[in-house]
C-alpha cells in the first residue's frame, strides 16, 4: 500500500469541471463545486427531504410513509411505499407518450448473422448486426416473458437465474422478472458450470433463462451446454431445476431435455402482452447478485426495490449528466452479469429514459477499434468502461481511436479498480479530446451505485482520485478504532450512515452480513456501526479520496472481483494438489494478476510420472478455468516444496505477495521448486 500512496501523492494535476454553458443542465445537474457541497451537506443533514425529492422523480404505486428507518445494520427505505422497477424503466415512458423512443440500442458481434457466422459454418457477410428497441416493444416483450414465466409457476419472491450472452433479451429477462416481482440472479456468462450450481443452489432457484450460445471473437460460447452440466449435478440435489428457457441466438445445436427445456420463442408465443407490473413493497427483493468475498463461497448480495432504484436513478443522472430527449446515447461496456451492468446498463439509465447501448462480443474483434467504431456510428455521448480496458487500448496504439470521429462524447466514466494516472490521462486526451470530464466512479456490488465520484459540471478532477462522496454518502478514512485519519494518511474506507442503494443482506446468511460489513468499524463515541468497504484509502488535504484497493482476501483482476480462497479451493480440487495459496500481483494490463503457489502431492506426482513443469502449470491453470471460469485462471503457477507458514500454521501471505511482486527474492531458487524456508524463518511470526 505504501508504494501506491507515494505514487499518487506525487499527482498534482487538476482538471477543471466542464463549464455549465457547455453541458445542458436539468434541475438535477450540479454546476459548481459550491452547489455540490451545499447539496451534499443537505443530503446528510436532511436525508428525509433530500431522498424524498429524489424518490419523487419516480412513479410509485403507493407513496411511502417514512423515508428511512435505521436500526443498524438494518435499513428500511421508503417504508410503506410500493413501486415497480420495470414500470419505472419502461411502462412509465410509454404512458408518458414516449413509447416510440428507443430504449435499448444493441450491437451484436459483427458478422454474427444467425445464418452466416463463421462459427456456425456456411458463408457470411461482413455486416453489423444491430437492433433498436423502443419502449413499447420492450414493454410488450417483458410482458410476454413475464406471463410465460408465470405459466412456469414462477411467483412473486421466487428467484429466477439468468445466464445469457449480451443480447437485448438479457435485459428483457431481467425486466420481466422485475415486472412480475420475481428476483433475478444474473450469472456472468463467463462462469463455469460449477459456479452455476453453487449460485442456483444457494438461491433455491428453479428456473434458468439461458441461450443456445453467444458470440465472442467469432466463436460460439456454449451457454446451454454449461447449464446442462450444472443441471445434471443439481438433479442429484434437493434443488432440481424445473425449467430452462433457451433463447435461440447462435443456431448452434443443443442437447434437449423435453419437459424441462423450453425455447424462449415457444414460451412467449401466444403469451398475452398484458402483464401488469406487480406493485412491490419498497423493501421487497429486486435481485440477488453473487460476488466474491474472503471465503471460498461467493455471497448473494441482496438489493431491494425502492432504495436501489432511487439510488441508481439519481447517481446515473448526476454522475453522467443524463437528460432524456436530448439525443444522448449512453454506453456502459460492462456485462450485465456484473453490478455495473445491473445499475448502469439497465436500472439507472433506463429509469432516466436515455437510450442504453449494449454490445456483444469483444473490444478486439473484428478489429482493435471496435469500441471507437461503435462510439462513432452511434454518436455515443457518455462512455463508461474499466481501467483495464483503457490500459489495453493504450497498448494497442493511439491510431485506433484516432481513425474515428469521437466528437459526440461528452462524459467519460471509469469503474472497477483504481485508475493509474497514465491511463486517466490517455483516456482524457485520446478518447475525450481533452474536453470531456473523466468521472472515476468508486463503488461496489454492495453499494448498489456510485458512492464516491466526480460530477462532470462540478468537481475539479485529479487523475487517479475518485474525488468526493455522492449525495447521502458520509465516507471517511478511519483507523481500526473508527477514528478519522489525518489527511494523507492511509486507513480503512468506511461509510458512516445508511444510503438508499446499500445492500440489505447476504442471501440466507445474516451472520456473514453482520460480521463482514458491520462489525469491524464503529463510531468511537456512540458505538454505532459503520459500513466497512474492505478497501484501503486516503483522503488528501482537499478532502479527495484516493482508493488504494482491497484490504481483505479479495483481488481485483481486470476489474473483476475474485476471492483468493475461491481460486485456492478450485486448485485443491485437482487430485494432485496438496496445498495452494493464491495472491494478487501487479499486472500491467489487468491491474492485479493472479499468482498461485502450489505444492503437489508427491505420491500423485510419482504415480502419474509427472514433474513440476510447464505442462503441469497449464493443466492447473485450465483446471481453475474449468472450475470457476476463464477470468480466474492464474497468470502464474509457481511450485513450492512447502508453503511458508508461521509457527501457528498461518500461510505467510504477505511474504507470498512480495515474492509474487518480485519485491522479495527468495533464496535457493531452483528452476522449478521454490523453497521459502529461509525467508520464512527470517521473517518469523510477523504476519
Ligand atoms: O476495490 C474496489 C474496486 O472494486 C471493488 C468492488 O468490486 P465489485 O463489487 O465487483 O464492483 C465493481 C464495480 C462497481 C471495490 O471494493 N473499485 C471499484 N471501483 C473503483 C474501485 N477501486 C478504485 N477506484 C474505483 N473507481
XYZ file of C-alpha atoms and ligand atoms in Angstrom, residues 289 291-292 301 338-341 344 384 387 414-419 439-450 452 464-466 493 531 533-536 546-552 554-556 559-562, ligand 1:
79
model
C -26.075 -10.823 -7.314
C -19.908 -11.707 -5.656
C -16.648 -12.843 -4.125
C -25.801 -9.690 -2.263
C -21.757 -7.656 -13.048
C -23.285 -4.987 -10.854
C -22.119 -2.250 -13.232
C -24.361 -3.753 -15.876
C -25.708 1.404 -15.404
C -18.391 4.121 -19.197
C -9.259 0.989 -16.390
C -14.361 4.533 -15.364
C -15.110 1.907 -12.760
C -13.907 -1.304 -11.199
C -10.446 -0.595 -9.874
C -8.152 2.299 -9.153
C -7.141 4.007 -12.381
C -15.593 10.520 -13.830
C -13.712 7.888 -11.849
C -16.598 6.245 -10.028
C -15.822 4.271 -6.891
C -18.440 1.793 -5.720
C -19.119 -1.888 -5.094
C -21.699 -4.596 -5.705
C -22.785 -3.901 -2.144
C -23.274 -0.160 -2.564
C -25.713 -0.504 -5.480
C -24.416 2.642 -7.168
C -21.629 5.246 -7.155
C -17.515 8.420 -4.426
C -6.247 8.714 -10.007
C -8.674 10.105 -7.444
C -12.369 9.246 -7.350
C -12.692 3.322 3.910
C -20.241 0.188 6.864
C -15.941 -1.370 2.481
C -12.891 -3.660 2.788
C -10.951 -1.058 0.785
C -7.969 0.953 1.907
C -7.732 8.010 -3.264
C -8.742 4.361 -3.118
C -5.812 2.011 -2.723
C -7.561 -1.321 -3.104
C -8.803 -4.227 -1.075
C -7.524 -4.963 2.370
C -9.164 -8.409 2.513
C -10.314 -10.281 -2.499
C -8.372 -9.352 -5.600
C -9.458 -7.214 -8.479
C -11.869 -5.021 -12.611
C -13.416 -8.415 -11.842
C -13.677 -9.327 -8.233
C -12.282 -12.683 -7.200
O -11.744 -2.372 -4.575
C -12.804 -1.598 -5.049
C -12.840 -1.701 -6.554
O -13.764 -2.729 -6.870
C -14.319 -3.265 -5.676
C -15.757 -3.630 -5.885
O -15.865 -4.625 -6.844
P -17.280 -5.062 -7.365
O -18.177 -5.322 -6.228
O -17.085 -6.176 -8.331
O -17.849 -3.817 -8.114
C -17.133 -3.290 -9.187
C -17.975 -2.269 -9.892
C -18.638 -1.294 -9.028
C -14.137 -2.198 -4.645
O -14.155 -2.719 -3.345
N -13.259 -0.453 -7.219
C -14.412 -0.238 -7.880
N -14.413 0.989 -8.424
C -13.253 1.578 -8.103
C -12.521 0.658 -7.323
N -11.313 0.975 -6.815
C -10.822 2.200 -7.075
N -11.450 3.111 -7.824
C -12.659 2.853 -8.367
N -13.261 3.763 -9.122
